[in-house]
XYZ file of C-alpha atoms in Angstrom:
517
model
C 106.283 73.634 77.474
C 106.037 72.489 81.095
C 103.838 69.439 81.554
C 104.498 68.724 85.230
C 102.441 70.209 88.008
C 101.732 69.652 91.678
C 98.071 70.398 90.970
C 95.480 68.395 89.072
C 96.436 66.708 85.787
C 92.809 66.359 84.722
C 93.242 69.014 82.028
C 96.537 67.720 80.656
C 94.967 66.768 77.263
C 93.676 70.329 76.931
C 97.139 71.601 77.829
C 98.648 69.619 74.963
C 95.921 70.768 72.590
C 96.432 74.493 73.216
C 100.201 74.140 73.751
C 100.223 75.921 77.091
C 101.736 74.745 80.403
C 99.338 72.694 82.517
C 99.601 75.112 85.442
C 98.410 77.981 83.238
C 95.541 75.873 81.885
C 94.543 74.953 85.449
C 94.653 78.623 86.424
C 92.384 79.752 83.588
C 89.983 76.835 84.127
C 89.726 77.597 87.845
C 89.103 81.275 87.194
C 86.331 80.439 84.729
C 84.859 78.063 87.308
C 85.131 80.847 89.896
C 83.214 83.155 87.539
C 80.328 80.654 87.363
C 80.556 80.056 91.115
C 80.361 83.802 91.693
C 77.104 84.027 89.741
C 75.729 81.130 91.784
C 76.975 82.732 94.997
C 75.194 86.013 94.229
C 71.983 84.262 93.133
C 71.522 81.474 95.667
C 73.597 82.674 98.630
C 72.496 86.267 98.493
C 72.886 88.146 101.751
C 69.102 88.554 101.957
C 68.685 84.761 101.929
C 71.792 83.512 103.702
C 73.597 84.407 106.910
C 77.125 85.885 106.813
C 78.367 82.702 108.504
C 77.281 80.512 105.570
C 78.644 82.979 103.042
C 82.016 83.012 104.815
C 82.171 79.211 104.985
C 81.231 78.652 101.347
C 83.564 81.381 100.040
C 86.474 79.933 102.038
C 85.906 76.288 101.100
C 85.542 77.109 97.421
C 88.730 79.150 97.565
C 90.724 76.362 99.194
C 89.374 73.855 96.659
C 90.533 76.024 93.750
C 93.949 76.392 95.378
C 94.187 72.615 95.824
C 93.187 71.989 92.200
C 95.783 74.449 90.878
C 98.701 73.800 93.198
C 98.136 70.533 95.044
C 99.978 70.261 98.340
C 101.618 73.666 97.731
C 98.261 75.134 98.733
C 99.221 74.276 102.321
C 101.493 77.318 102.219
C 98.391 79.505 102.047
C 97.011 77.941 105.233
C 100.362 78.087 107.018
C 101.010 81.719 106.143
C 97.482 82.805 107.035
C 97.260 80.686 110.202
C 100.581 81.730 111.720
C 99.849 85.380 110.938
C 96.544 85.099 112.797
C 98.311 83.536 115.788
C 100.828 86.391 115.756
C 97.990 88.913 115.821
C 96.404 87.199 118.825
C 99.595 86.595 120.810
C 101.575 89.778 120.174
C 98.763 92.276 120.633
C 97.643 95.308 118.657
C 100.548 97.649 119.465
C 103.255 95.671 117.649
C 101.424 93.017 115.624
C 101.679 95.032 112.386
C 105.486 94.794 112.529
C 105.586 91.070 113.294
C 102.905 90.229 110.732
C 104.704 92.312 108.113
C 108.082 90.667 108.740
C 106.653 87.142 108.918
C 104.294 87.347 105.931
C 106.846 89.018 103.650
C 109.652 86.777 104.927
C 107.646 83.598 104.408
C 106.698 84.738 100.910
C 110.348 85.471 100.109
C 111.501 82.040 101.326
C 108.881 80.375 99.142
C 109.944 82.481 96.159
C 113.605 81.577 96.705
C 112.730 77.880 96.878
C 110.574 78.049 93.749
C 113.035 80.060 91.679
C 116.431 78.665 92.679
C 115.541 75.104 93.679
C 112.617 73.972 91.551
C 112.022 75.796 88.275
C 114.184 78.842 87.639
C 112.974 80.800 84.638
C 109.588 79.081 84.331
C 107.609 82.294 84.135
C 104.139 80.804 84.495
C 101.368 80.401 87.030
C 102.795 79.281 90.380
C 101.809 79.094 94.027
C 103.795 82.207 95.005
C 101.386 84.361 92.976
C 98.425 83.807 95.325
C 100.800 84.140 98.282
C 101.685 87.626 97.084
C 98.020 88.638 97.343
C 97.624 86.917 100.728
C 100.708 88.786 101.968
C 99.091 92.058 100.962
C 95.892 91.146 102.809
C 97.704 89.997 105.954
C 99.848 93.118 106.228
C 97.041 95.519 105.285
C 94.673 94.077 107.869
C 97.348 94.132 110.598
C 97.884 97.847 110.022
C 94.140 98.508 109.802
C 93.444 96.743 113.107
C 96.238 98.652 114.826
C 94.914 101.925 113.392
C 91.395 101.121 114.611
C 92.193 99.841 118.094
C 95.522 101.299 119.209
C 96.131 104.568 117.353
C 94.505 107.884 118.165
C 92.192 109.108 115.462
C 93.916 112.464 115.031
C 97.218 110.734 114.171
C 95.706 108.926 111.167
C 95.284 110.115 107.611
C 91.736 110.293 106.179
C 92.163 107.015 104.286
C 93.598 105.289 107.376
C 90.594 106.405 109.424
C 88.195 105.133 106.776
C 89.867 101.721 106.584
C 90.553 101.295 110.315
C 89.100 98.098 111.855
C 87.759 98.411 115.378
C 87.811 94.750 116.427
C 89.758 91.564 115.888
C 88.165 89.379 113.199
C 87.222 85.819 114.003
C 89.332 83.029 112.511
C 86.608 82.276 109.949
C 86.338 85.916 108.907
C 90.121 86.080 108.599
C 90.337 82.938 106.456
C 87.436 84.098 104.327
C 89.090 87.453 103.712
C 92.460 85.914 102.818
C 91.371 82.759 100.957
C 87.925 83.307 99.429
C 87.327 81.893 95.954
C 86.842 85.321 94.366
C 90.411 86.443 94.962
C 92.622 83.570 96.054
C 94.200 82.945 92.638
C 94.648 86.431 91.201
C 93.380 88.927 93.759
C 92.920 91.770 93.696
C 93.645 93.237 97.109
C 90.739 94.991 98.818
C 90.191 96.303 102.305
C 88.807 94.093 105.058
C 86.002 96.558 105.766
C 84.863 96.524 102.138
C 84.877 92.725 102.089
C 82.907 92.373 105.333
C 80.429 94.978 104.093
C 79.892 92.852 100.979
C 79.500 89.581 102.894
C 76.983 91.148 105.270
C 75.000 92.665 102.390
C 75.526 96.329 103.207
C 77.129 97.310 99.885
C 73.952 98.634 98.286
C 72.709 101.093 100.861
C 71.024 104.073 99.291
C 73.028 107.246 99.854
C 72.500 110.873 99.035
C 73.857 111.827 95.635
C 74.885 115.317 94.651
C 73.121 116.657 91.581
C 74.743 119.395 89.457
C 76.909 120.358 92.431
C 74.019 122.224 94.053
C 71.131 120.040 95.001
C 71.123 116.827 97.044
C 68.563 114.264 95.893
C 67.698 110.801 97.198
C 67.491 108.292 94.387
C 65.228 105.302 94.668
C 67.564 102.536 93.527
C 66.920 98.883 93.234
C 69.861 96.637 93.950
C 72.331 97.148 91.102
C 73.013 94.296 88.724
C 76.613 93.593 87.651
C 75.584 91.584 84.571
C 76.403 94.236 81.975
C 79.775 95.153 83.459
C 80.708 91.472 83.891
C 79.932 90.747 80.231
C 81.985 93.760 79.186
C 84.972 92.650 81.259
C 84.767 89.074 80.015
C 84.865 90.370 76.428
C 87.946 92.434 77.306
C 89.502 89.260 78.761
C 88.845 87.275 75.591
C 90.353 89.977 73.364
C 93.369 90.351 75.657
C 94.035 86.612 75.742
C 93.732 86.258 71.963
C 96.035 89.220 71.391
C 98.599 87.940 73.893
C 98.732 84.412 72.481
C 99.159 85.800 68.969
C 101.416 88.802 69.492
C 103.952 87.264 71.867
C 104.751 84.548 69.341
C 105.342 87.165 66.658
C 107.077 89.714 68.915
C 109.046 87.878 71.630
C 110.752 90.171 74.119
C 113.899 88.020 74.005
C 114.514 89.112 70.397
C 115.596 92.507 71.769
C 118.857 90.897 72.907
C 119.427 88.865 69.764
C 122.957 89.712 68.599
C 122.120 89.703 64.908
C 119.107 91.946 65.492
C 121.233 94.376 67.494
C 123.964 94.475 64.833
C 121.787 94.798 61.738
C 118.844 96.922 62.909
C 118.730 100.693 62.915
C 118.040 102.632 66.096
C 114.432 103.519 65.098
C 113.751 99.849 64.303
C 115.068 98.745 67.686
C 113.033 101.393 69.491
C 109.830 100.432 67.673
C 110.400 96.715 68.247
C 111.109 97.290 71.945
C 107.831 99.169 72.310
C 105.784 96.607 70.350
C 107.283 93.570 72.116
C 106.635 94.994 75.587
C 103.148 96.124 74.567
C 102.468 92.552 73.395
C 103.474 91.229 76.829
C 100.978 93.392 78.735
C 97.676 91.706 77.690
C 98.580 88.715 79.870
C 98.088 90.979 82.880
C 95.047 92.628 81.312
C 93.479 89.173 81.012
C 94.287 87.965 84.526
C 93.361 91.168 86.354
C 90.213 91.931 84.364
C 88.948 88.367 84.816
C 89.613 88.608 88.560
C 87.691 91.883 88.620
C 84.794 90.284 86.702
C 84.657 87.372 89.184
C 84.292 89.741 92.125
C 81.662 91.778 90.290
C 79.726 88.626 89.340
C 79.528 87.752 93.041
C 78.146 91.208 93.744
C 81.395 92.641 95.107
C 83.054 95.738 93.707
C 80.103 98.118 93.680
C 81.492 101.550 94.491
C 78.339 103.646 94.435
C 76.529 105.982 92.061
C 77.734 109.081 90.309
C 75.783 112.323 90.345
C 73.672 111.091 87.424
C 72.712 107.892 89.211
C 74.911 105.609 87.091
C 76.396 102.508 88.694
C 80.133 102.184 89.283
C 81.698 98.712 89.674
C 85.360 99.716 89.870
C 85.952 99.413 93.620
C 88.478 96.576 93.204
C 89.599 97.244 89.627
C 93.334 96.784 89.155
C 94.008 98.658 85.924
C 92.747 101.129 83.351
C 93.831 99.857 79.945
C 93.061 103.047 78.024
C 95.086 105.227 80.386
C 97.954 102.725 80.332
C 98.277 102.584 76.566
C 97.824 106.327 76.118
C 99.719 107.503 79.192
C 101.697 110.697 78.677
C 103.802 110.447 81.829
C 105.599 107.792 83.845
C 103.346 108.597 86.781
C 100.166 108.242 84.716
C 101.262 104.764 83.634
C 102.031 103.697 87.233
C 98.767 105.173 88.532
C 96.741 102.960 86.199
C 98.819 99.755 86.389
C 98.247 97.289 89.254
C 96.241 99.937 91.094
C 95.467 97.920 94.232
C 99.118 97.004 94.748
C 100.049 100.669 94.418
C 97.496 101.504 97.113
C 98.929 98.736 99.325
C 102.447 100.140 98.933
C 101.132 103.557 99.846
C 99.214 102.369 102.911
C 101.815 100.096 104.484
C 105.040 101.823 103.384
C 105.028 105.216 101.726
C 102.823 107.158 104.131
C 104.376 105.460 107.177
C 108.046 105.723 106.163
C 110.164 108.267 108.049
C 113.182 108.190 105.721
C 113.284 108.178 101.896
C 109.701 106.960 101.360
C 110.091 106.738 97.569
C 113.201 104.530 97.797
C 111.657 102.347 100.516
C 108.488 101.910 98.489
C 110.345 100.808 95.355
C 112.461 98.421 97.453
C 109.379 96.877 99.072
C 107.770 96.510 95.652
C 110.838 94.675 94.349
C 111.028 92.340 97.368
C 107.303 91.600 97.179
C 107.456 90.761 93.477
C 110.107 88.106 93.965
C 113.786 87.256 93.841
C 114.536 87.389 90.132
C 117.363 89.913 89.613
C 115.435 91.458 86.732
C 112.815 92.710 89.181
C 115.397 94.694 91.134
C 116.911 96.145 87.979
C 113.440 97.225 86.867
C 112.528 98.905 90.148
C 115.911 100.587 90.492
C 115.523 101.952 86.979
C 111.903 102.861 87.738
C 112.915 104.948 90.750
C 115.386 106.912 88.597
C 112.758 107.361 85.895
C 110.182 108.580 88.398
C 112.452 111.208 89.935
C 113.783 112.401 86.571
C 110.335 112.538 84.971
C 109.090 114.573 87.922
C 111.850 117.154 87.444
C 111.332 117.360 83.686
C 107.580 117.766 83.999
C 107.803 120.469 86.672
C 110.364 122.472 84.666
C 109.100 122.010 81.115
C 105.355 121.429 81.051
C 104.236 124.992 81.814
C 105.935 126.247 78.638
C 103.602 124.110 76.494
C 100.333 125.248 78.051
C 100.144 128.568 76.234
C 98.074 127.240 73.323
C 96.159 124.071 72.354
C 98.633 123.416 69.540
C 101.626 123.461 71.864
C 99.765 121.295 74.358
C 99.050 118.720 71.603
C 102.709 118.692 70.610
C 103.679 118.211 74.257
C 101.217 115.330 74.662
C 102.517 113.536 71.569
C 106.138 113.964 72.647
C 105.483 112.821 76.207
C 103.465 109.818 74.994
C 106.370 108.653 72.841
C 108.895 109.307 75.615
C 106.750 107.551 78.217
C 106.177 104.432 76.133
C 109.884 104.109 75.329
C 110.890 104.753 78.949
C 108.391 102.214 80.278
C 109.512 99.576 77.769
C 113.173 100.218 78.591
C 112.447 100.023 82.317
C 110.399 96.816 82.393
C 112.425 94.760 79.902
C 114.458 93.127 82.739
C 111.163 92.336 84.503
C 110.340 90.039 81.583
C 113.881 88.807 80.913
C 114.253 87.917 84.640
C 117.950 86.965 84.838
C 121.022 89.137 85.293
C 122.835 88.228 82.086
C 120.061 88.954 79.538
C 118.976 92.046 81.476
C 122.458 93.570 81.511
C 122.937 92.473 77.918
C 119.818 94.443 77.009
C 120.862 97.574 78.874
C 124.416 97.309 77.496
C 123.074 97.170 73.953
C 121.374 100.487 74.713
C 124.589 101.798 76.344
C 122.556 102.465 79.525
C 121.445 105.625 77.735
C 118.242 106.290 79.674
C 119.983 105.647 82.986
C 122.588 108.261 82.040
C 119.926 110.727 80.890
C 118.034 110.334 84.181
C 121.192 110.972 86.207
C 122.027 114.039 84.140
C 118.495 115.375 84.626
C 118.700 114.882 88.386
C 122.106 116.559 88.546
C 121.402 119.519 86.260
C 117.684 120.201 86.387
C 116.405 121.700 89.645
C 113.487 120.109 91.449
C 110.605 122.554 91.418
C 107.366 122.264 93.341
C 104.089 122.381 91.461
C 101.725 125.240 92.056
C 99.380 124.233 94.804
C 96.527 126.542 93.909
C 93.645 126.186 96.264
C 95.438 123.688 98.467
C 97.577 126.540 99.806
C 94.534 127.652 101.778
C 94.182 124.361 103.585
C 96.505 125.216 106.517
C 94.080 128.011 107.414
C 91.689 125.377 108.770
C 92.289 124.130 112.301
C 93.974 120.705 112.094
C 91.124 118.793 113.713
C 88.498 120.564 111.641
C 90.470 119.846 108.480
C 90.807 116.180 109.457
C 87.062 115.862 109.948
C 86.430 117.598 106.639
C 88.853 115.269 104.817
C 87.278 112.239 106.460
C 83.810 113.311 105.358
C 85.028 113.815 101.805
C 86.710 110.412 101.889
C 83.516 108.709 103.052
C 81.455 110.446 100.373
C 83.887 109.451 97.669
C 83.491 105.825 98.734
C 79.765 105.871 98.005
C 79.017 108.504 95.381
C 81.967 108.548 93.033
C 82.731 108.889 89.386
C 84.782 106.009 88.036
C 88.102 105.870 89.943
C 87.820 108.906 92.233
C 88.878 107.051 95.375
C 91.805 105.492 93.565
C 92.905 108.877 92.254
C 92.648 110.298 95.771
C 94.697 107.536 97.330
C 97.354 107.508 94.598
C 97.981 111.202 95.182
C 100.995 110.148 97.295
C 102.883 109.678 94.049
C 102.290 113.247 92.869
C 105.150 115.747 93.021
C 105.148 117.864 96.147
C 107.330 120.437 97.790
C 108.414 117.956 100.421
C 109.624 115.516 97.753
């Protein structure tokens, strides 16, 4: 257990008591403090009582204090990365600043990750200062693209989501620091758009909109300002269960046992498959805890309100980063990815996939690997993930329609694809947890690279077939400009009156199979 930290040692006795590294204890303590601060922020610095200037200042100072408590002088990296990126935006100008900001922010993050991994504490897979820098990098690059889209690009050249997120003016230095380093998201995110954040700070998140009733009649609901209390309590309970499960299960089911030589020699294939699934499932609640708590903090501050559904129910999933139910019961590789680290997937789509001119899928997986860090296991995971994605797409497009003839066949298909998906995901992400080259290759060798070989055979022998487009085939009949306006209107409506994760489903559509892919 690591007992050294560049941050505060005030909680070192607690660290010894719970037998967790001090940096992880500091992280959890700061997030719990941020949760209480968020309630205070919403109650006493409400936008109806306080100016946006004060809200920006307080959010920024609290964020920097939490960073200093957790990471000590390493928190200076947050200021350096954010400050230099802002200078680049001012000096370079809107036409090319997205490129320079992207290269600098990602390059600076990578240098810090190299220093942390290969100089200071290789293999210490715990809370560290590069984690917040990953979120700041997302915010810096996203905002640079959004400003360029809003000021330099012509509207007709943008996608509907790009038009919705486009920023029409340069933010002030305070607004920029507040967006990148506020206390609600500095430690664990999640990423959210600059426009959504400014709307929250200025108190415009709760405007009453028209809601569609039964698909026929538009009614105006008389809403009072929604309260996040119920959803915050629910998410905190999920956090507590996730943390308890993680601390218990990972000690019983360590991932490293998958490469234990005796286990490999004496265990049957079904036993190894089941243990692989259970050990990787036990590792996931750590992320459930961190991301759900981060979501609860933003909600407690009043941020994350996405609108009302057609029944007038509140939706607080604007910045949610995962859907646990869909993850654990996913029946396809794509379904798992769509519901895991949702905001990062949207970032990859916005800054890479929809802007790439050559091999967007490969470029997106490469960017994801570079952004995650420099452990070799990350690159093995994302290389394997790209193969899995392409192979799963071919299998689904060629096989699925044969199982839709009856409910019984569909149930059989769902059970089979759930089992296949869970095994494939576990096989793919094992190096992500093992980190180093030797244990990762040892793991894949013990499986004889079987799923890699199967994916290659599928890609070589099974033809890629486009899905039926249905009603979307009629879309080219609309004039391009008219269609763009229609899509933009639909995008705006989905931002305000939505059911659960409608906007996220819309924006993750880039990962769906298409004729072009």
